[in-house]
Amino acid sequence: MYSRTARTLMLLAPVLAAAPAAAQTARDLPRPPVARVLPRTDTLHGDVRVDNYFWLRDRANPEVISYLQAENRYADTAMAGTRALQETLYQEMVGRIKQNDLSVPDRIGPYFYYSRTEEGKQYPIYVRRRGSMTAPEEVIFDQNRMAEGHGYYSLGAFAVSPDHRMLAFAVDTAGSEHFTLMVKDLSTGQVLPDRIDDVHFGVTWAADNRTLFYTRTDASQRPDRIFRHAVGTPTASDVKVHEDADPLFRVSVERTKDNRFIVVGSESYTTSEAMVAPAAGPFTFRMVSPRQDGVIYSVEHQGDHFVIRTNADGANNFKLVQAPDADPSRRAWRELVPARDSVLIDGMDVFRNFLVLYERGNALRQIRVRDVRSGREHAISFDEPVFNASPGSNPEYNTDTLRFGYTSLVTPSSVYDYDMGRRERMLRKQTEVLGGYDPARYASERTWARASDGTMVPVSLVYKKPFVRDGSRPLLLYAYGSYGISTDPAFSVANLSLLDRGVVYAIAHIRGGQEMGRGWYDQGKMMNKRNTFTDFIAAAEHLVGERYTSRERLAIRGGSAGGLLMGAVVNLRPDLFRAVVADVPFVDVINTMADASIPLTTAEWVQWGNPVASEQEYRYMLSYSPYDNVEAKAYPTMLVTTGLNDPRVAYWEPAKWVARLRATRTDDNLLLLRTNMGAGHGGSSGRYDALRETAFRYAFVLHNLGIDR
């Protein structure tokens, strides 16, 4: 996500004035790989469905690997003419990074913890200093050294014990999200014999500095059990603290910010419950409130009471309640901050004297501060019309300083410390963008598209000045729109390589996210899921109709569930887009959601529907499933990416989709499948490798929008 040199307007002028160059087609290349047809028949609710490419699921079959490798070679051949552009983009991105850099230190007890990066090294180095930032630096974890010998190395947990003597960390060396938990003695630098395989994200220390809580998964990678481990003892003696047999639920464990309690949670997308136990022991957990269908809550602790964020009692946009330590059950809940129709309480943070609310209103993220002593509240104000204010790292409970992040489409990522009592902010760091970046040369705005049902959908845009809405500008439109995950406007140095070439970058805040509140999410899931796709189409049509761009210069991108979005909209409106990038796309909706053995499936039945249990849900899902709706018609130029070890969207979904598209479509536009054979859902783990992948994608986009330099 980085770029370097800004192009001058003189250099851009001929690019912007020219019509899109004729992009390469499949006719210009050797014959693409053809997947073998091996029909498999499934019957569901009386429908007989034939899947010619089911066999691609078997990664142990050498023919499958050979096919993926052949697709990679074909993609490399097709993109050979853009290699110079790829290298230029990569050098721009790397050139704008301050490669030797430091994060803003976090004060935790007697130590200042921070990370730093070094030129040429893929990963951060985690360090600390005792007492002050002038004290000697102590390296506690050099991820580069630990990653030696591994093509992929990702951390799923990183937690220092309360006495600062031990570090618990979990690593994944394949991208499969199967982590191994280990413990390092920070006084000796030695990794202890404690080694626990197949753990999930996250780990929590108890107050005794010896007890670790961690989660394990079932055969479908659903985190279903929580264990307690005493450092230095055999893992066989670990105690199972909790198990949730309900396939819709996932378990988690954490410590309250004041370090008083361990919280064990079970949650689905619609329902949750939590249990608490003293962090100092004994580890006997008591229920806060038993699960009730449709009621979600999360627990923190402040002073002598629990603070609970919940949607109970019709608080669709959530409210805050408090309950005494002696009785945190629902009967003792007392309203602290009421719910509001126009503002979503997206999260909270607690301090000894203050309560912080992270809110969403009108597609903007906001921060509100409440003094718990006086009850007075105030909002932190920001000047830009389109921005993102987000929680920072705030590990300390006994402080009046709030750390938050701020960014916009033109403002680089910034870290502020805010004195909540004095209402004063101090900029601690703004990401330095090398190469003379000047935000005054760019502009961002918000426009609104009218969806097919009349709903107004916000769209955020950024472009380089001067900008004239005459339909000539190329534009890349991005969206996600699922799981209630909001796509906030944020600065990207990688996107500068697009903006400096005259490309407009836009984000469609479509239903399925929570940009406009919880109802925005509810209107974009289950039997309302098609709103996500029609919102995106409406946004694209609006951008064309208002002459921000034209169909011939419009590219789109989405990943994971956003890849489902890409697949759905190219089936619905293939004429609307010039080029498509679908990263790790969830496209085989029926087959995946009908197979309970696949990771995430059971938990997501309340997200998409259960095609086996409900014929109504099956037929609705079938109406938009990209794999099931490929037709004999012309499709745009497409780049599809995946990772062989991806546990969230298996490689075979995009592989099957591309195979069916190749066999069915009527056009000769370029269709590429690129598989990272050593990574998972997030692509390469190293920062330089990830930039290479970004350069490849952006070269594809630029080339197909008629820009080749």
JSON list of C-alpha atoms in Angstrom, two decimals, residues 263-419:
[
{"chain": "A", "resi": 263, "resn": "VAL", "atom": "CA", "xyz": [-13.81, -12.80, 30.10]},
{"chain": "A", "resi": 264, "resn": "VAL", "atom": "CA", "xyz": [-14.78, -15.95, 28.19]},
{"chain": "A", "resi": 265, "resn": "GLY", "atom": "CA", "xyz": [-17.18, -15.26, 25.35]},
{"chain": "A", "resi": 266, "resn": "SER", "atom": "CA", "xyz": [-19.32, -17.27, 22.95]},
{"chain": "A", "resi": 267, "resn": "GLU", "atom": "CA", "xyz": [-20.86, -15.45, 20.04]},
{"chain": "A", "resi": 268, "resn": "SER", "atom": "CA", "xyz": [-22.55, -15.87, 16.70]},
{"chain": "A", "resi": 269, "resn": "TYR", "atom": "CA", "xyz": [-23.31, -13.05, 14.29]},
{"chain": "A", "resi": 270, "resn": "THR", "atom": "CA", "xyz": [-26.64, -12.48, 16.05]},
{"chain": "A", "resi": 271, "resn": "THR", "atom": "CA", "xyz": [-26.28, -13.69, 19.64]},
{"chain": "A", "resi": 272, "resn": "SER", "atom": "CA", "xyz": [-23.67, -13.74, 22.38]},
{"chain": "A", "resi": 273, "resn": "GLU", "atom": "CA", "xyz": [-22.98, -14.56, 26.00]},
{"chain": "A", "resi": 274, "resn": "ALA", "atom": "CA", "xyz": [-20.04, -14.08, 28.36]},
{"chain": "A", "resi": 275, "resn": "MET", "atom": "CA", "xyz": [-18.66, -15.47, 31.60]},
{"chain": "A", "resi": 276, "resn": "VAL", "atom": "CA", "xyz": [-16.22, -13.77, 33.97]},
{"chain": "A", "resi": 277, "resn": "ALA", "atom": "CA", "xyz": [-13.71, -14.91, 36.57]},
{"chain": "A", "resi": 278, "resn": "PRO", "atom": "CA", "xyz": [-11.14, -12.99, 38.65]},
{"chain": "A", "resi": 279, "resn": "ALA", "atom": "CA", "xyz": [-7.89, -12.60, 36.72]},
{"chain": "A", "resi": 280, "resn": "ALA", "atom": "CA", "xyz": [-6.02, -13.43, 39.91]},
{"chain": "A", "resi": 281, "resn": "GLY", "atom": "CA", "xyz": [-8.05, -16.60, 40.41]},
{"chain": "A", "resi": 282, "resn": "PRO", "atom": "CA", "xyz": [-9.77, -18.75, 41.37]},
{"chain": "A", "resi": 283, "resn": "PHE", "atom": "CA", "xyz": [-10.75, -19.40, 37.75]},
{"chain": "A", "resi": 284, "resn": "THR", "atom": "CA", "xyz": [-14.36, -20.22, 38.45]},
{"chain": "A", "resi": 285, "resn": "PHE", "atom": "CA", "xyz": [-16.44, -18.54, 35.78]},
{"chain": "A", "resi": 286, "resn": "ARG", "atom": "CA", "xyz": [-19.91, -17.12, 36.32]},
{"chain": "A", "resi": 287, "resn": "MET", "atom": "CA", "xyz": [-22.37, -16.24, 33.60]},
{"chain": "A", "resi": 288, "resn": "VAL", "atom": "CA", "xyz": [-23.12, -12.58, 32.92]},
{"chain": "A", "resi": 289, "resn": "SER", "atom": "CA", "xyz": [-26.31, -13.21, 30.96]},
{"chain": "A", "resi": 290, "resn": "PRO", "atom": "CA", "xyz": [-27.29, -16.49, 29.27]},
{"chain": "A", "resi": 291, "resn": "ARG", "atom": "CA", "xyz": [-27.61, -16.32, 25.50]},
{"chain": "A", "resi": 292, "resn": "GLN", "atom": "CA", "xyz": [-30.89, -15.10, 24.16]},
{"chain": "A", "resi": 293, "resn": "ASP", "atom": "CA", "xyz": [-31.52, -15.26, 20.44]},
{"chain": "A", "resi": 294, "resn": "GLY", "atom": "CA", "xyz": [-30.86, -11.90, 18.84]},
{"chain": "A", "resi": 295, "resn": "VAL", "atom": "CA", "xyz": [-29.19, -10.32, 21.89]},
{"chain": "A", "resi": 296, "resn": "ILE", "atom": "CA", "xyz": [-25.53, -9.33, 21.53]},
{"chain": "A", "resi": 297, "resn": "TYR", "atom": "CA", "xyz": [-23.37, -7.95, 24.32]},
{"chain": "A", "resi": 298, "resn": "SER", "atom": "CA", "xyz": [-19.71, -7.40, 25.22]},
{"chain": "A", "resi": 299, "resn": "VAL", "atom": "CA", "xyz": [-18.20, -6.81, 28.64]},
{"chain": "A", "resi": 300, "resn": "GLU", "atom": "CA", "xyz": [-15.65, -4.43, 30.14]},
{"chain": "A", "resi": 301, "resn": "HIS", "atom": "CA", "xyz": [-14.95, -3.43, 33.74]},
{"chain": "A", "resi": 302, "resn": "GLN", "atom": "CA", "xyz": [-14.59, -0.03, 35.38]},
{"chain": "A", "resi": 303, "resn": "GLY", "atom": "CA", "xyz": [-14.31, 0.73, 39.09]},
{"chain": "A", "resi": 304, "resn": "ASP", "atom": "CA", "xyz": [-16.82, -1.45, 40.95]},
{"chain": "A", "resi": 305, "resn": "HIS", "atom": "CA", "xyz": [-19.04, -2.35, 38.01]},
{"chain": "A", "resi": 306, "resn": "PHE", "atom": "CA", "xyz": [-19.13, -3.93, 34.58]},
{"chain": "A", "resi": 307, "resn": "VAL", "atom": "CA", "xyz": [-19.78, -1.80, 31.50]},
{"chain": "A", "resi": 308, "resn": "ILE", "atom": "CA", "xyz": [-21.73, -3.67, 28.84]},
{"chain": "A", "resi": 309, "resn": "ARG", "atom": "CA", "xyz": [-22.40, -2.75, 25.22]},
{"chain": "A", "resi": 310, "resn": "THR", "atom": "CA", "xyz": [-25.61, -4.41, 24.04]},
{"chain": "A", "resi": 311, "resn": "ASN", "atom": "CA", "xyz": [-28.50, -4.35, 21.60]},
{"chain": "A", "resi": 312, "resn": "ALA", "atom": "CA", "xyz": [-30.91, -5.75, 24.20]},
{"chain": "A", "resi": 313, "resn": "ASP", "atom": "CA", "xyz": [-34.44, -4.39, 24.52]},
{"chain": "A", "resi": 314, "resn": "GLY", "atom": "CA", "xyz": [-34.62, -3.15, 20.95]},
{"chain": "A", "resi": 315, "resn": "ALA", "atom": "CA", "xyz": [-31.42, -1.07, 21.03]},
{"chain": "A", "resi": 316, "resn": "ASN", "atom": "CA", "xyz": [-30.60, -1.90, 17.41]},
{"chain": "A", "resi": 317, "resn": "ASN", "atom": "CA", "xyz": [-27.75, 0.62, 17.26]},
{"chain": "A", "resi": 318, "resn": "PHE", "atom": "CA", "xyz": [-26.54, -0.53, 20.69]},
{"chain": "A", "resi": 319, "resn": "LYS", "atom": "CA", "xyz": [-26.52, 1.11, 24.09]},
{"chain": "A", "resi": 320, "resn": "LEU", "atom": "CA", "xyz": [-24.31, 0.92, 27.18]},
{"chain": "A", "resi": 321, "resn": "VAL", "atom": "CA", "xyz": [-25.45, -0.44, 30.51]},
{"chain": "A", "resi": 322, "resn": "GLN", "atom": "CA", "xyz": [-23.67, -1.05, 33.80]},
{"chain": "A", "resi": 323, "resn": "ALA", "atom": "CA", "xyz": [-24.00, -3.80, 36.38]},
{"chain": "A", "resi": 324, "resn": "PRO", "atom": "CA", "xyz": [-22.43, -4.23, 39.83]},
{"chain": "A", "resi": 325, "resn": "ASP", "atom": "CA", "xyz": [-19.58, -6.67, 40.40]},
{"chain": "A", "resi": 326, "resn": "ALA", "atom": "CA", "xyz": [-21.74, -8.71, 42.74]},
{"chain": "A", "resi": 327, "resn": "ASP", "atom": "CA", "xyz": [-24.46, -9.26, 40.14]},
{"chain": "A", "resi": 328, "resn": "PRO", "atom": "CA", "xyz": [-23.67, -8.67, 36.46]},
{"chain": "A", "resi": 329, "resn": "SER", "atom": "CA", "xyz": [-26.81, -10.52, 35.33]},
{"chain": "A", "resi": 330, "resn": "ARG", "atom": "CA", "xyz": [-29.31, -8.84, 33.06]},
{"chain": "A", "resi": 331, "resn": "ARG", "atom": "CA", "xyz": [-31.74, -8.15, 35.86]},
{"chain": "A", "resi": 332, "resn": "ALA", "atom": "CA", "xyz": [-29.15, -5.78, 37.36]},
{"chain": "A", "resi": 333, "resn": "TRP", "atom": "CA", "xyz": [-28.38, -3.89, 34.14]},
{"chain": "A", "resi": 334, "resn": "ARG", "atom": "CA", "xyz": [-28.91, -0.13, 34.40]},
{"chain": "A", "resi": 335, "resn": "GLU", "atom": "CA", "xyz": [-28.83, 2.11, 31.32]},
{"chain": "A", "resi": 336, "resn": "LEU", "atom": "CA", "xyz": [-25.72, 4.26, 31.08]},
{"chain": "A", "resi": 337, "resn": "VAL", "atom": "CA", "xyz": [-25.80, 5.54, 27.48]},
{"chain": "A", "resi": 338, "resn": "PRO", "atom": "CA", "xyz": [-29.05, 5.14, 25.52]},
{"chain": "A", "resi": 339, "resn": "ALA", "atom": "CA", "xyz": [-29.30, 3.92, 21.95]},
{"chain": "A", "resi": 340, "resn": "ARG", "atom": "CA", "xyz": [-29.95, 6.42, 19.16]},
{"chain": "A", "resi": 341, "resn": "ASP", "atom": "CA", "xyz": [-31.62, 5.82, 15.81]},
{"chain": "A", "resi": 342, "resn": "SER", "atom": "CA", "xyz": [-29.10, 7.86, 13.83]},
{"chain": "A", "resi": 343, "resn": "VAL", "atom": "CA", "xyz": [-25.85, 6.78, 15.49]},
{"chain": "A", "resi": 344, "resn": "LEU", "atom": "CA", "xyz": [-24.35, 3.33, 15.95]},
{"chain": "A", "resi": 345, "resn": "ILE", "atom": "CA", "xyz": [-22.23, 2.69, 19.06]},
{"chain": "A", "resi": 346, "resn": "ASP", "atom": "CA", "xyz": [-19.58, 0.66, 17.26]},
{"chain": "A", "resi": 347, "resn": "GLY", "atom": "CA", "xyz": [-17.31, 0.10, 20.25]},
{"chain": "A", "resi": 348, "resn": "MET", "atom": "CA", "xyz": [-16.17, 1.42, 23.60]},
{"chain": "A", "resi": 349, "resn": "ASP", "atom": "CA", "xyz": [-13.08, 1.87, 25.75]},
{"chain": "A", "resi": 350, "resn": "VAL", "atom": "CA", "xyz": [-12.84, 2.32, 29.51]},
{"chain": "A", "resi": 351, "resn": "PHE", "atom": "CA", "xyz": [-10.46, 4.35, 31.65]},
{"chain": "A", "resi": 352, "resn": "ARG", "atom": "CA", "xyz": [-10.55, 5.02, 35.37]},
{"chain": "A", "resi": 353, "resn": "ASN", "atom": "CA", "xyz": [-12.22, 8.41, 34.93]},
{"chain": "A", "resi": 354, "resn": "PHE", "atom": "CA", "xyz": [-13.55, 8.27, 31.40]},
{"chain": "A", "resi": 355, "resn": "LEU", "atom": "CA", "xyz": [-15.65, 6.21, 29.05]},
{"chain": "A", "resi": 356, "resn": "VAL", "atom": "CA", "xyz": [-14.99, 6.49, 25.31]},
{"chain": "A", "resi": 357, "resn": "LEU", "atom": "CA", "xyz": [-17.58, 5.69, 22.65]},
{"chain": "A", "resi": 358, "resn": "TYR", "atom": "CA", "xyz": [-16.64, 4.91, 19.06]},
{"chain": "A", "resi": 359, "resn": "GLU", "atom": "CA", "xyz": [-19.66, 5.80, 16.96]},
{"chain": "A", "resi": 360, "resn": "ARG", "atom": "CA", "xyz": [-20.85, 5.77, 13.36]},
{"chain": "A", "resi": 361, "resn": "GLY", "atom": "CA", "xyz": [-23.17, 8.36, 11.95]},
{"chain": "A", "resi": 362, "resn": "ASN", "atom": "CA", "xyz": [-23.83, 9.45, 8.38]},
{"chain": "A", "resi": 363, "resn": "ALA", "atom": "CA", "xyz": [-21.11, 7.10, 7.10]},
{"chain": "A", "resi": 364, "resn": "LEU", "atom": "CA", "xyz": [-18.45, 8.73, 9.30]},
{"chain": "A", "resi": 365, "resn": "ARG", "atom": "CA", "xyz": [-16.62, 7.32, 12.31]},
{"chain": "A", "resi": 366, "resn": "GLN", "atom": "CA", "xyz": [-16.68, 9.56, 15.38]},
{"chain": "A", "resi": 367, "resn": "ILE", "atom": "CA", "xyz": [-15.37, 9.60, 18.95]},
{"chain": "A", "resi": 368, "resn": "ARG", "atom": "CA", "xyz": [-17.35, 10.69, 22.02]},
{"chain": "A", "resi": 369, "resn": "VAL", "atom": "CA", "xyz": [-15.89, 11.03, 25.53]},
{"chain": "A", "resi": 370, "resn": "ARG", "atom": "CA", "xyz": [-17.86, 10.74, 28.77]},
{"chain": "A", "resi": 371, "resn": "ASP", "atom": "CA", "xyz": [-16.50, 11.85, 32.16]},
{"chain": "A", "resi": 372, "resn": "VAL", "atom": "CA", "xyz": [-17.79, 9.17, 34.53]},
{"chain": "A", "resi": 373, "resn": "ARG", "atom": "CA", "xyz": [-17.45, 11.48, 37.54]},
{"chain": "A", "resi": 374, "resn": "SER", "atom": "CA", "xyz": [-19.64, 14.28, 36.20]},
{"chain": "A", "resi": 375, "resn": "GLY", "atom": "CA", "xyz": [-21.56, 12.52, 33.45]},
{"chain": "A", "resi": 376, "resn": "ARG", "atom": "CA", "xyz": [-20.63, 15.27, 30.99]},
{"chain": "A", "resi": 377, "resn": "GLU", "atom": "CA", "xyz": [-19.95, 14.25, 27.39]},
{"chain": "A", "resi": 378, "resn": "HIS", "atom": "CA", "xyz": [-18.22, 15.81, 24.43]},
{"chain": "A", "resi": 379, "resn": "ALA", "atom": "CA", "xyz": [-17.37, 14.78, 20.89]},
{"chain": "A", "resi": 380, "resn": "ILE", "atom": "CA", "xyz": [-13.94, 15.16, 19.33]},
{"chain": "A", "resi": 381, "resn": "SER", "atom": "CA", "xyz": [-14.34, 17.34, 16.25]},
{"chain": "A", "resi": 382, "resn": "PHE", "atom": "CA", "xyz": [-12.62, 16.95, 12.88]},
{"chain": "A", "resi": 383, "resn": "ASP", "atom": "CA", "xyz": [-12.44, 19.35, 9.96]},
{"chain": "A", "resi": 384, "resn": "GLU", "atom": "CA", "xyz": [-12.45, 17.24, 6.80]},
{"chain": "A", "resi": 385, "resn": "PRO", "atom": "CA", "xyz": [-15.78, 16.27, 5.21]},
{"chain": "A", "resi": 386, "resn": "VAL", "atom": "CA", "xyz": [-14.69, 12.64, 4.69]},
{"chain": "A", "resi": 387, "resn": "PHE", "atom": "CA", "xyz": [-12.45, 11.08, 7.34]},
{"chain": "A", "resi": 388, "resn": "ASN", "atom": "CA", "xyz": [-11.87, 8.14, 9.64]},
{"chain": "A", "resi": 389, "resn": "ALA", "atom": "CA", "xyz": [-11.21, 8.48, 13.38]},
{"chain": "A", "resi": 390, "resn": "SER", "atom": "CA", "xyz": [-10.41, 5.11, 14.92]},
{"chain": "A", "resi": 391, "resn": "PRO", "atom": "CA", "xyz": [-9.34, 3.58, 18.24]},
{"chain": "A", "resi": 392, "resn": "GLY", "atom": "CA", "xyz": [-5.63, 3.60, 18.93]},
{"chain": "A", "resi": 393, "resn": "SER", "atom": "CA", "xyz": [-3.68, 1.32, 21.22]},
{"chain": "A", "resi": 394, "resn": "ASN", "atom": "CA", "xyz": [-4.81, 2.23, 24.72]},
{"chain": "A", "resi": 395, "resn": "PRO", "atom": "CA", "xyz": [-3.43, -0.45, 27.04]},
{"chain": "A", "resi": 396, "resn": "GLU", "atom": "CA", "xyz": [-3.33, 1.70, 30.19]},
{"chain": "A", "resi": 397, "resn": "TYR", "atom": "CA", "xyz": [-6.42, 2.01, 32.38]},
{"chain": "A", "resi": 398, "resn": "ASN", "atom": "CA", "xyz": [-5.10, 4.60, 34.87]},
{"chain": "A", "resi": 399, "resn": "THR", "atom": "CA", "xyz": [-4.67, 7.49, 32.47]},
{"chain": "A", "resi": 400, "resn": "ASP", "atom": "CA", "xyz": [-6.65, 10.46, 31.18]},
{"chain": "A", "resi": 401, "resn": "THR", "atom": "CA", "xyz": [-4.96, 10.24, 27.77]},
{"chain": "A", "resi": 402, "resn": "LEU", "atom": "CA", "xyz": [-6.78, 8.66, 24.85]},
{"chain": "A", "resi": 403, "resn": "ARG", "atom": "CA", "xyz": [-4.82, 7.59, 21.81]},
{"chain": "A", "resi": 404, "resn": "PHE", "atom": "CA", "xyz": [-6.68, 7.56, 18.51]},
{"chain": "A", "resi": 405, "resn": "GLY", "atom": "CA", "xyz": [-5.88, 7.28, 14.84]},
{"chain": "A", "resi": 406, "resn": "TYR", "atom": "CA", "xyz": [-6.96, 9.72, 12.17]},
{"chain": "A", "resi": 407, "resn": "THR", "atom": "CA", "xyz": [-6.79, 9.51, 8.41]},
{"chain": "A", "resi": 408, "resn": "SER", "atom": "CA", "xyz": [-8.66, 10.53, 5.30]},
{"chain": "A", "resi": 409, "resn": "LEU", "atom": "CA", "xyz": [-8.34, 9.87, 1.61]},
{"chain": "A", "resi": 410, "resn": "VAL", "atom": "CA", "xyz": [-5.80, 12.72, 1.42]},
{"chain": "A", "resi": 411, "resn": "THR", "atom": "CA", "xyz": [-4.37, 12.78, 4.98]},
{"chain": "A", "resi": 412, "resn": "PRO", "atom": "CA", "xyz": [-1.75, 10.14, 5.83]},
{"chain": "A", "resi": 413, "resn": "SER", "atom": "CA", "xyz": [-2.35, 7.94, 8.85]},
{"chain": "A", "resi": 414, "resn": "SER", "atom": "CA", "xyz": [-1.87, 9.98, 12.03]},
{"chain": "A", "resi": 415, "resn": "VAL", "atom": "CA", "xyz": [-1.64, 9.10, 15.71]},
{"chain": "A", "resi": 416, "resn": "TYR", "atom": "CA", "xyz": [-2.96, 11.56, 18.30]},
{"chain": "A", "resi": 417, "resn": "ASP", "atom": "CA", "xyz": [-2.85, 11.63, 22.09]},
{"chain": "A", "resi": 418, "resn": "TYR", "atom": "CA", "xyz": [-5.91, 13.39, 23.50]},
{"chain": "A", "resi": 419, "resn": "ASP", "atom": "CA", "xyz": [-6.17, 14.74, 27.05]}
]
